[in-house]
PDB file of C-alpha atoms in Angstrom:
ATOM      1  CA  MET A   1      85.785  14.035  11.247  1.00 54.00           C
ATOM      2  CA  SER A   2      86.873  13.173   7.907  1.00 67.00           C
ATOM      3  CA  PHE A   3      90.619  12.602   7.145  1.00 78.00           C
ATOM      4  CA  THR A   4      92.353  14.599   3.986  1.00 86.00           C
ATOM      5  CA  ARG A   5      95.802  14.683   3.235  1.00 87.00           C
ATOM      6  CA  THR A   6      97.783  15.870  -0.253  1.00 90.00           C
ATOM      7  CA  TYR A   7     100.226  13.616  -1.459  1.00 90.00           C
ATOM      8  CA  ASP A   8     103.736  15.017  -1.904  1.00 87.00           C
ATOM      9  CA  GLY A   9     105.539  12.085  -3.463  1.00 86.00           C
ATOM     10  CA  ALA A  10     107.617  12.131  -6.850  1.00 89.00           C
ATOM     11  CA  GLU A  11     105.947   9.155  -8.301  1.00 92.00           C
ATOM     12  CA  PRO A  12     102.018   7.647  -8.410  1.00 93.00           C
ATOM     13  CA  VAL A  13     101.287   4.985  -5.661  1.00 93.00           C
ATOM     14  CA  ARG A  14      98.734   2.790  -4.711  1.00 93.00           C
ATOM     15  CA  ILE A  15      95.925   4.295  -2.523  1.00 92.00           C
ATOM     16  CA  ASN A  16      96.087   1.208  -0.086  1.00 88.00           C
ATOM     17  CA  LYS A  17     100.056   0.992  -0.193  1.00 86.00           C
ATOM     18  CA  TRP A  18     100.148   4.882   0.728  1.00 85.00           C
ATOM     19  CA  LEU A  19      97.720   4.719   3.591  1.00 82.00           C
ATOM     20  CA  GLY A  20      99.665   1.698   4.940  1.00 73.00           C
ATOM     21  CA  GLN A  21     103.051   3.384   4.763  1.00 72.00           C
ATOM     22  CA  THR A  22     101.561   6.752   6.553  1.00 67.00           C
ATOM     23  CA  GLY A  23      99.978   4.558   9.079  1.00 61.00           C
ATOM     24  CA  VAL A  24      96.318   5.576   8.609  1.00 70.00           C
ATOM     25  CA  CYS A  25      95.158   1.882   8.184  1.00 71.00           C
ATOM     26  CA  SER A  26      96.544  -1.381   6.821  1.00 69.00           C
ATOM     27  CA  ARG A  27      96.353  -2.235   3.144  1.00 76.00           C
ATOM     28  CA  ARG A  28      93.391  -4.731   3.742  1.00 75.00           C
ATOM     29  CA  GLU A  29      91.508  -1.997   5.380  1.00 76.00           C
ATOM     30  CA  ALA A  30      92.080   0.690   2.509  1.00 84.00           C
ATOM     31  CA  ASP A  31      90.833  -2.106   0.132  1.00 87.00           C
ATOM     32  CA  ALA A  32      87.564  -2.341   2.250  1.00 84.00           C
ATOM     33  CA  LEU A  33      87.120   1.558   2.425  1.00 87.00           C
ATOM     34  CA  ILE A  34      87.416   1.872  -1.213  1.00 90.00           C
ATOM     35  CA  ALA A  35      84.854  -0.991  -2.040  1.00 89.00           C
ATOM     36  CA  ASP A  36      82.436   0.679   0.317  1.00 87.00           C
ATOM     37  CA  GLY A  37      83.047   4.179  -1.399  1.00 90.00           C
ATOM     38  CA  LEU A  38      84.365   5.751   1.585  1.00 90.00           C
ATOM     39  CA  VAL A  39      87.435   7.364  -0.208  1.00 93.00           C
ATOM     40  CA  SER A  40      87.774  10.134  -2.508  1.00 94.00           C
ATOM     41  CA  ILE A  41      90.616  11.936  -4.733  1.00 95.00           C
ATOM     42  CA  ASP A  42      90.177  15.493  -5.415  1.00 95.00           C
ATOM     43  CA  GLY A  43      86.469  15.171  -4.688  1.00 93.00           C
ATOM     44  CA  GLU A  44      85.642  12.119  -6.671  1.00 94.00           C
ATOM     45  CA  VAL A  45      84.708   9.042  -5.036  1.00 94.00           C
ATOM     46  CA  VAL A  46      87.251   6.099  -5.874  1.00 93.00           C
ATOM     47  CA  ARG A  47      85.835   2.804  -7.063  1.00 89.00           C
ATOM     48  CA  ASP A  48      88.811   1.063  -8.215  1.00 89.00           C
ATOM     49  CA  ALA A  49      91.031  -0.865  -5.596  1.00 84.00           C
ATOM     50  CA  GLY A  50      94.013  -0.532  -7.950  1.00 88.00           C
ATOM     51  CA  ARG A  51      94.093   3.410  -8.501  1.00 91.00           C
ATOM     52  CA  LYS A  52      97.143   5.126  -7.912  1.00 94.00           C
ATOM     53  CA  LEU A  53      97.282   8.634  -6.364  1.00 93.00           C
ATOM     54  CA  GLU A  54      99.180  11.106  -8.232  1.00 94.00           C
ATOM     55  CA  PRO A  55     101.672  13.836  -7.026  1.00 93.00           C
ATOM     56  CA  GLY A  56      99.630  16.964  -5.718  1.00 94.00           C
ATOM     57  CA  GLN A  57      96.440  15.141  -5.406  1.00 94.00           C
ATOM     58  CA  THR A  58      94.445  15.137  -2.462  1.00 94.00           C
ATOM     59  CA  LEU A  59      92.899  11.903  -0.654  1.00 93.00           C
ATOM     60  CA  THR A  60      89.736  11.995   1.674  1.00 92.00           C
ATOM     61  CA  LEU A  61      88.562   9.316   3.988  1.00 89.00           C
ATOM     62  CA  ASN A  62      84.995  10.376   4.781  1.00 87.00           C
ATOM     63  CA  ASP A  63      83.322  10.420   8.321  1.00 82.00           C
ATOM     64  CA  ARG A  64      82.063   7.137   8.143  1.00 80.00           C
ATOM     65  CA  ALA A  65      85.883   5.730   7.095  1.00 80.00           C
ATOM     66  CA  THR A  66      87.348   7.445  10.195  1.00 74.00           C
ATOM     67  CA  ALA A  67      84.888   6.193  12.581  1.00 68.00           C
ATOM     68  CA  ALA A  68      85.330   2.869  11.271  1.00 64.00           C
ATOM     69  CA  LEU A  69      88.984   2.977  11.563  1.00 66.00           C
ATOM     70  CA  ALA A  70      88.785   4.394  15.303  1.00 60.00           C
ATOM     71  CA  GLN A  71      86.444   1.611  16.026  1.00 55.00           C
ATOM     72  CA  GLY A  72      88.714  -1.579  14.678  1.00 72.00           C
ATOM     73  CA  GLN A  73      87.275  -4.654  16.075  1.00 83.00           C
ATOM     74  CA  THR A  74      89.218  -7.934  16.502  1.00 90.00           C
ATOM     75  CA  ILE A  75      87.805 -11.104  16.807  1.00 93.00           C
ATOM     76  CA  VAL A  76      89.038 -14.429  18.217  1.00 96.00           C
ATOM     77  CA  LEU A  77      87.541 -17.387  16.634  1.00 97.00           C
ATOM     78  CA  HIS A  78      88.109 -21.196  17.278  1.00 98.00           C
ATOM     79  CA  LYS A  79      87.837 -22.159  13.515  1.00 98.00           C
ATOM     80  CA  PRO A  80      86.490 -25.591  12.491  1.00 98.00           C
ATOM     81  CA  VAL A  81      87.849 -27.869   9.724  1.00 97.00           C
ATOM     82  CA  GLY A  82      85.961 -26.961   6.517  1.00 96.00           C
ATOM     83  CA  TYR A  83      86.196 -23.148   6.498  1.00 95.00           C
ATOM     84  CA  VAL A  84      88.652 -21.207   4.898  1.00 93.00           C
ATOM     85  CA  SER A  85      90.032 -18.345   6.646  1.00 90.00           C
ATOM     86  CA  GLY A  86      90.295 -15.955   3.483  1.00 80.00           C
ATOM     87  CA  GLN A  87      88.504 -15.123   0.549  1.00 73.00           C
ATOM     88  CA  PRO A  88      86.354 -18.246  -0.319  1.00 73.00           C
ATOM     89  CA  GLU A  89      86.565 -19.615  -3.926  1.00 79.00           C
ATOM     90  CA  PRO A  90      83.177 -20.927  -5.190  1.00 85.00           C
ATOM     91  CA  GLY A  91      81.625 -23.734  -3.157  1.00 87.00           C
ATOM     92  CA  LYS A  92      83.878 -22.702  -0.003  1.00 90.00           C
ATOM     93  CA  ILE A  93      82.798 -21.590   3.185  1.00 93.00           C
ATOM     94  CA  PRO A  94      84.468 -18.426   4.804  1.00 91.00           C
ATOM     95  CA  ALA A  95      85.106 -18.612   8.442  1.00 93.00           C
ATOM     96  CA  ALA A  96      83.641 -15.161   8.865  1.00 90.00           C
ATOM     97  CA  ARG A  97      80.205 -16.964   8.407  1.00 91.00           C
ATOM     98  CA  LEU A  98      80.526 -18.007  12.046  1.00 95.00           C
ATOM     99  CA  LEU A  99      80.474 -14.414  13.264  1.00 93.00           C
ATOM    100  CA  ASN A 100      76.891 -14.403  14.431  1.00 93.00           C
ATOM    101  CA  MET A 101      75.106 -14.151  17.620  1.00 92.00           C
ATOM    102  CA  ALA A 102      74.449 -18.080  18.203  1.00 95.00           C
ATOM    103  CA  ASN A 103      78.127 -18.691  18.092  1.00 96.00           C
ATOM    104  CA  ARG A 104      78.912 -15.846  20.268  1.00 93.00           C
ATOM    105  CA  VAL A 105      80.741 -16.058  23.599  1.00 94.00           C
ATOM    106  CA  GLY A 106      80.427 -12.999  25.744  1.00 88.00           C
ATOM    107  CA  GLU A 107      78.590  -9.606  24.774  1.00 80.00           C
ATOM    108  CA  ALA A 108      80.441  -8.379  22.065  1.00 79.00           C
ATOM    109  CA  GLU A 109      78.315  -7.508  18.922  1.00 76.00           C
ATOM    110  CA  PRO A 110      78.693  -9.580  15.940  1.00 83.00           C
ATOM    111  CA  PRO A 111      80.587  -7.369  12.858  1.00 80.00           C
ATOM    112  CA  GLY A 112      77.485  -7.618  10.659  1.00 71.00           C
ATOM    113  CA  ARG A 113      78.356  -6.639   7.374  1.00 64.00           C
ATOM    114  CA  ALA A 114      81.685  -5.047   8.428  1.00 66.00           C
ATOM    115  CA  VAL A 115      84.803  -6.341   6.746  1.00 71.00           C
ATOM    116  CA  LEU A 116      87.044  -8.407   9.037  1.00 84.00           C
ATOM    117  CA  PRO A 117      89.883  -9.879   7.201  1.00 88.00           C
ATOM    118  CA  PRO A 118      91.739 -12.698   8.651  1.00 91.00           C
ATOM    119  CA  ILE A 119      94.928 -11.824  10.416  1.00 91.00           C
ATOM    120  CA  GLY A 120      97.119 -14.692   9.259  1.00 88.00           C
ATOM    121  CA  ARG A 121      95.999 -17.823   7.283  1.00 87.00           C
ATOM    122  CA  LEU A 122      94.852 -21.252   8.915  1.00 93.00           C
ATOM    123  CA  ASP A 123      94.075 -23.805   6.107  1.00 93.00           C
ATOM    124  CA  GLU A 124      90.563 -25.336   5.530  1.00 95.00           C
ATOM    125  CA  ASP A 125      91.637 -28.625   6.582  1.00 96.00           C
ATOM    126  CA  SER A 126      92.972 -27.202   9.946  1.00 97.00           C
ATOM    127  CA  ARG A 127      91.545 -25.950  13.168  1.00 97.00           C
ATOM    128  CA  GLY A 128      92.194 -23.547  16.234  1.00 98.00           C
ATOM    129  CA  LEU A 129      92.811 -20.036  16.753  1.00 98.00           C
ATOM    130  CA  LEU A 130      92.257 -17.606  14.078  1.00 97.00           C
ATOM    131  CA  LEU A 131      91.880 -13.943  14.493  1.00 96.00           C
ATOM    132  CA  LEU A 132      89.725 -11.709  12.050  1.00 94.00           C
ATOM    133  CA  SER A 133      90.213  -7.771  12.436  1.00 90.00           C
ATOM    134  CA  SER A 134      89.593  -4.410  11.212  1.00 84.00           C
ATOM    135  CA  ASP A 135      92.394  -2.989  13.451  1.00 84.00           C
ATOM    136  CA  GLY A 136      95.326  -2.313  11.450  1.00 82.00           C
ATOM    137  CA  VAL A 137      97.687  -2.019  14.719  1.00 81.00           C
ATOM    138  CA  VAL A 138      96.604  -5.474  15.637  1.00 88.00           C
ATOM    139  CA  ALA A 139      97.298  -6.950  12.054  1.00 88.00           C
ATOM    140  CA  LYS A 140     100.832  -5.181  11.891  1.00 85.00           C
ATOM    141  CA  ALA A 141     101.802  -6.790  15.485  1.00 88.00           C
ATOM    142  CA  VAL A 142     100.684 -10.182  14.266  1.00 92.00           C
ATOM    143  CA  ILE A 143     101.639 -10.505  10.624  1.00 88.00           C
ATOM    144  CA  GLY A 144     103.829  -7.277  10.015  1.00 84.00           C
ATOM    145  CA  PRO A 145     107.161  -7.529   8.569  1.00 80.00           C
ATOM    146  CA  GLN A 146     108.840  -6.793  12.053  1.00 82.00           C
ATOM    147  CA  SER A 147     106.439  -9.029  13.987  1.00 86.00           C
ATOM    148  CA  ASP A 148     108.447 -11.591  16.184  1.00 87.00           C
ATOM    149  CA  LEU A 149     105.239 -13.322  17.649  1.00 93.00           C
ATOM    150  CA  ASP A 150     105.667 -17.318  17.440  1.00 94.00           C
ATOM    151  CA  LYS A 151     102.524 -19.735  16.573  1.00 96.00           C
ATOM    152  CA  GLU A 152     102.083 -22.864  18.356  1.00 98.00           C
ATOM    153  CA  TYR A 153     100.375 -25.913  16.818  1.00 98.00           C
ATOM    154  CA  LEU A 154      99.437 -29.404  17.975  1.00 98.00           C
ATOM    155  CA  VAL A 155      99.671 -31.837  15.167  1.00 98.00           C
ATOM    156  CA  ARG A 156      98.852 -35.572  14.770  1.00 98.00           C
ATOM    157  CA  VAL A 157     100.712 -37.526  12.208  1.00 98.00           C
ATOM    158  CA  VAL A 158     100.715 -40.912  10.556  1.00 98.00           C
ATOM    159  CA  GLY A 159     104.140 -42.292   9.924  1.00 97.00           C
ATOM    160  CA  GLN A 160     107.135 -43.552  11.883  1.00 97.00           C
ATOM    161  CA  VAL A 161     108.432 -40.801  14.250  1.00 97.00           C
ATOM    162  CA  THR A 162     112.292 -40.584  14.882  1.00 97.00           C
ATOM    163  CA  GLU A 163     114.701 -38.373  16.306  1.00 96.00           C
ATOM    164  CA  SER A 164     116.604 -37.956  12.948  1.00 96.00           C
ATOM    165  CA  LYS A 165     113.356 -36.901  11.328  1.00 97.00           C
ATOM    166  CA  LEU A 166     112.473 -34.316  14.469  1.00 97.00           C
ATOM    167  CA  SER A 167     116.085 -32.805  13.867  1.00 96.00           C
ATOM    168  CA  THR A 168     115.185 -32.268  10.384  1.00 96.00           C
ATOM    169  CA  LEU A 169     112.081 -30.678  11.134  1.00 96.00           C
ATOM    170  CA  ARG A 170     113.727 -28.406  13.505  1.00 96.00           C
ATOM    171  CA  HIS A 171     116.257 -27.190  11.069  1.00 91.00           C
ATOM    172  CA  GLY A 172     117.712 -28.017   7.545  1.00 78.00           C
ATOM    173  CA  LEU A 173     114.264 -27.818   5.473  1.00 92.00           C
ATOM    174  CA  GLU A 174     113.687 -25.399   2.514  1.00 90.00           C
ATOM    175  CA  LEU A 175     110.077 -24.945   0.968  1.00 90.00           C
ATOM    176  CA  ASP A 176     109.780 -23.123  -2.617  1.00 88.00           C
ATOM    177  CA  GLY A 177     113.682 -22.448  -2.742  1.00 89.00           C
ATOM    178  CA  ARG A 178     113.925 -20.778   0.612  1.00 89.00           C
ATOM    179  CA  GLN A 179     115.384 -21.781   4.054  1.00 92.00           C
ATOM    180  CA  LEU A 180     113.000 -22.186   6.720  1.00 92.00           C
ATOM    181  CA  LYS A 181     113.512 -20.629  10.119  1.00 91.00           C
ATOM    182  CA  ARG A 182     114.340 -22.571  13.058  1.00 93.00           C
ATOM    183  CA  ALA A 183     111.271 -24.434  14.392  1.00 95.00           C
ATOM    184  CA  ARG A 184     110.582 -25.868  17.944  1.00 97.00           C
ATOM    185  CA  VAL A 185     109.393 -29.310  17.314  1.00 97.00           C
ATOM    186  CA  THR A 186     108.882 -31.673  20.372  1.00 97.00           C
ATOM    187  CA  GLN A 187     107.061 -35.327  20.515  1.00 98.00           C
ATOM    188  CA  MET A 188     104.244 -35.279  22.811  1.00 97.00           C
ATOM    189  CA  GLU A 189     102.991 -39.032  22.316  1.00 95.00           C
ATOM    190  CA  PRO A 190     104.041 -41.465  19.628  1.00 95.00           C
ATOM    191  CA  GLN A 191     101.926 -39.823  16.954  1.00 97.00           C
ATOM    192  CA  ARG A 192     101.498 -36.509  18.200  1.00 98.00           C
ATOM    193  CA  LEU A 193     103.900 -33.370  18.034  1.00 98.00           C
ATOM    194  CA  ARG A 194     104.235 -29.719  19.089  1.00 98.00           C
ATOM    195  CA  PHE A 195     105.058 -27.345  16.700  1.00 98.00           C
ATOM    196  CA  VAL A 196     106.071 -23.581  17.308  1.00 97.00           C
ATOM    197  CA  LEU A 197     107.071 -21.652  14.377  1.00 95.00           C
ATOM    198  CA  LYS A 198     108.127 -17.868  13.705  1.00 91.00           C
ATOM    199  CA  GLU A 199     106.597 -17.866  10.196  1.00 88.00           C
ATOM    200  CA  GLY A 200     103.895 -19.132   8.278  1.00 84.00           C
ATOM    201  CA  ARG A 201     104.223 -19.949   4.786  1.00 86.00           C
ATOM    202  CA  ASN A 202     101.484 -21.650   2.810  1.00 86.00           C
ATOM    203  CA  ARG A 203     100.528 -24.973   4.416  1.00 92.00           C
ATOM    204  CA  GLN A 204     103.971 -25.111   5.953  1.00 95.00           C
ATOM    205  CA  ILE A 205     103.659 -27.642   8.833  1.00 96.00           C
ATOM    206  CA  ARG A 206     101.764 -30.010   6.465  1.00 96.00           C
ATOM    207  CA  ARG A 207     104.633 -29.713   3.382  1.00 95.00           C
ATOM    208  CA  MET A 208     107.716 -29.893   6.211  1.00 96.00           C
ATOM    209  CA  CYS A 209     106.176 -33.470   7.527  1.00 97.00           C
ATOM    210  CA  GLU A 210     105.583 -34.572   3.900  1.00 96.00           C
ATOM    211  CA  LEU A 211     109.323 -33.904   3.324  1.00 96.00           C
ATOM    212  CA  VAL A 212     110.203 -36.157   6.098  1.00 96.00           C
ATOM    213  CA  GLY A 213     107.711 -38.796   5.299  1.00 97.00           C
ATOM    214  CA  LEU A 214     105.097 -38.031   7.652  1.00 98.00           C
ATOM    215  CA  GLU A 215     101.115 -37.097   7.055  1.00 98.00           C
ATOM    216  CA  VAL A 216      99.343 -34.679   8.939  1.00 98.00           C
ATOM    217  CA  ILE A 217      95.971 -35.965  10.011  1.00 98.00           C
ATOM    218  CA  ASP A 218      95.041 -33.194  12.373  1.00 98.00           C
ATOM    219  CA  LEU A 219      96.340 -29.771  12.962  1.00 98.00           C
ATOM    220  CA  LEU A 220      95.179 -27.468  15.689  1.00 98.00           C
ATOM    221  CA  ARG A 221      96.554 -23.930  16.442  1.00 98.00           C
ATOM    222  CA  ILE A 222      96.313 -23.072  20.100  1.00 98.00           C
ATOM    223  CA  ARG A 223      98.423 -20.103  20.702  1.00 98.00           C
ATOM    224  CA  ILE A 224      99.465 -16.751  18.704  1.00 97.00           C
ATOM    225  CA  GLY A 225     102.554 -14.921  20.654  1.00 96.00           C
ATOM    226  CA  PRO A 226     100.590 -14.418  24.226  1.00 97.00           C
ATOM    227  CA  LEU A 227      97.038 -15.169  22.882  1.00 97.00           C
ATOM    228  CA  ASP A 228      95.799 -18.658  23.882  1.00 97.00           C
ATOM    229  CA  LEU A 229      92.858 -20.347  22.449  1.00 97.00           C
ATOM    230  CA  GLY A 230      91.880 -21.441  25.887  1.00 95.00           C
ATOM    231  CA  ASP A 231      88.796 -23.333  26.283  1.00 96.00           C
ATOM    232  CA  LEU A 232      86.824 -21.302  23.836  1.00 97.00           C
ATOM    233  CA  PRO A 233      84.690 -23.922  21.819  1.00 98.00           C
ATOM    234  CA  GLU A 234      85.214 -25.215  18.216  1.00 98.00           C
ATOM    235  CA  GLY A 235      83.068 -22.846  16.079  1.00 97.00           C
ATOM    236  CA  ARG A 236      82.675 -20.062  18.685  1.00 97.00           C
ATOM    237  CA  TRP A 237      83.976 -16.804  18.977  1.00 96.00           C
ATOM    238  CA  ARG A 238      84.380 -13.819  21.420  1.00 94.00           C
ATOM    239  CA  ALA A 239      85.974 -10.249  21.152  1.00 90.00           C
ATOM    240  CA  LEU A 240      89.722  -9.756  21.829  1.00 89.00           C
ATOM    241  CA  THR A 241      90.217  -7.910  25.243  1.00 87.00           C
ATOM    242  CA  PRO A 242      91.795  -4.371  25.541  1.00 75.00           C
ATOM    243  CA  ASP A 243      94.519  -6.324  27.729  1.00 82.00           C
ATOM    244  CA  GLU A 244      95.006  -9.052  24.941  1.00 89.00           C
ATOM    245  CA  ARG A 245      95.157  -6.463  22.350  1.00 85.00           C
ATOM    246  CA  GLU A 246      97.972  -4.685  24.319  1.00 82.00           C
ATOM    247  CA  GLN A 247      99.857  -7.663  25.140  1.00 89.00           C
ATOM    248  CA  LEU A 248      99.911  -8.501  21.199  1.00 90.00           C
ATOM    249  CA  ILE A 249     101.427  -5.331  20.591  1.00 85.00           C
ATOM    250  CA  LYS A 250     103.836  -5.450  23.218  1.00 86.00           C
ATOM    251  CA  SER A 251     104.949  -8.699  22.356  1.00 88.00           C
ATOM    252  CA  SER A 252     105.365  -8.267  18.703  1.00 80.00           C
ATOM    253  CA  SER A 253     108.780  -6.649  18.566  1.00 67.00           C
TER     254      SER A 253
END
């Protein structure tokens, strides 16, 4: 069954923003639906992702769109180094390319041509746990503004690790003119650290380490909230289980 609603706001609003605010789907999902021609305004199919909804106009998601949203899929991937988590630049390889039958663990069906955007970033030169999902509720739980999930990383560095540097990493650093949230940083081995963060700014751990004279040579994300990477082999993927989905959502606030 299609979804139809008339916009009663006072000012024009981007379609993806309005759908996100009303809880229909995430902004990423909205952009994907528009790209697939599944959204219309007053009977006209929308092709422009930047299109705004005017007061009094009626937006419709067709049957295919509502079916896709009802069947939101979340993939757990052990991303290797050399793959980018988001939209790739020319010459870069998207992590989504790994989501095929050969790399599958378990019985889940690969997403095929479905759009599964990454939920949070993991740099090209980093590896480990990456979520890709068309489930707006999962996306909100992991990266939404109210999410309180922490992320855990194992980091190998070059340089002298001192207690003073560890203390600075835990608190007192700024990036891009903004104070970082407190981090839990512990030394596991002479050149191996464990980071637990409550935020995920661009290349945050690498830049934090640079500020105290350390160079990151390996970064592995092993946990997002209650979800562990576990023994999932590098380059392989599996489906998020219903129990894991429920735990992510419960732990996010």
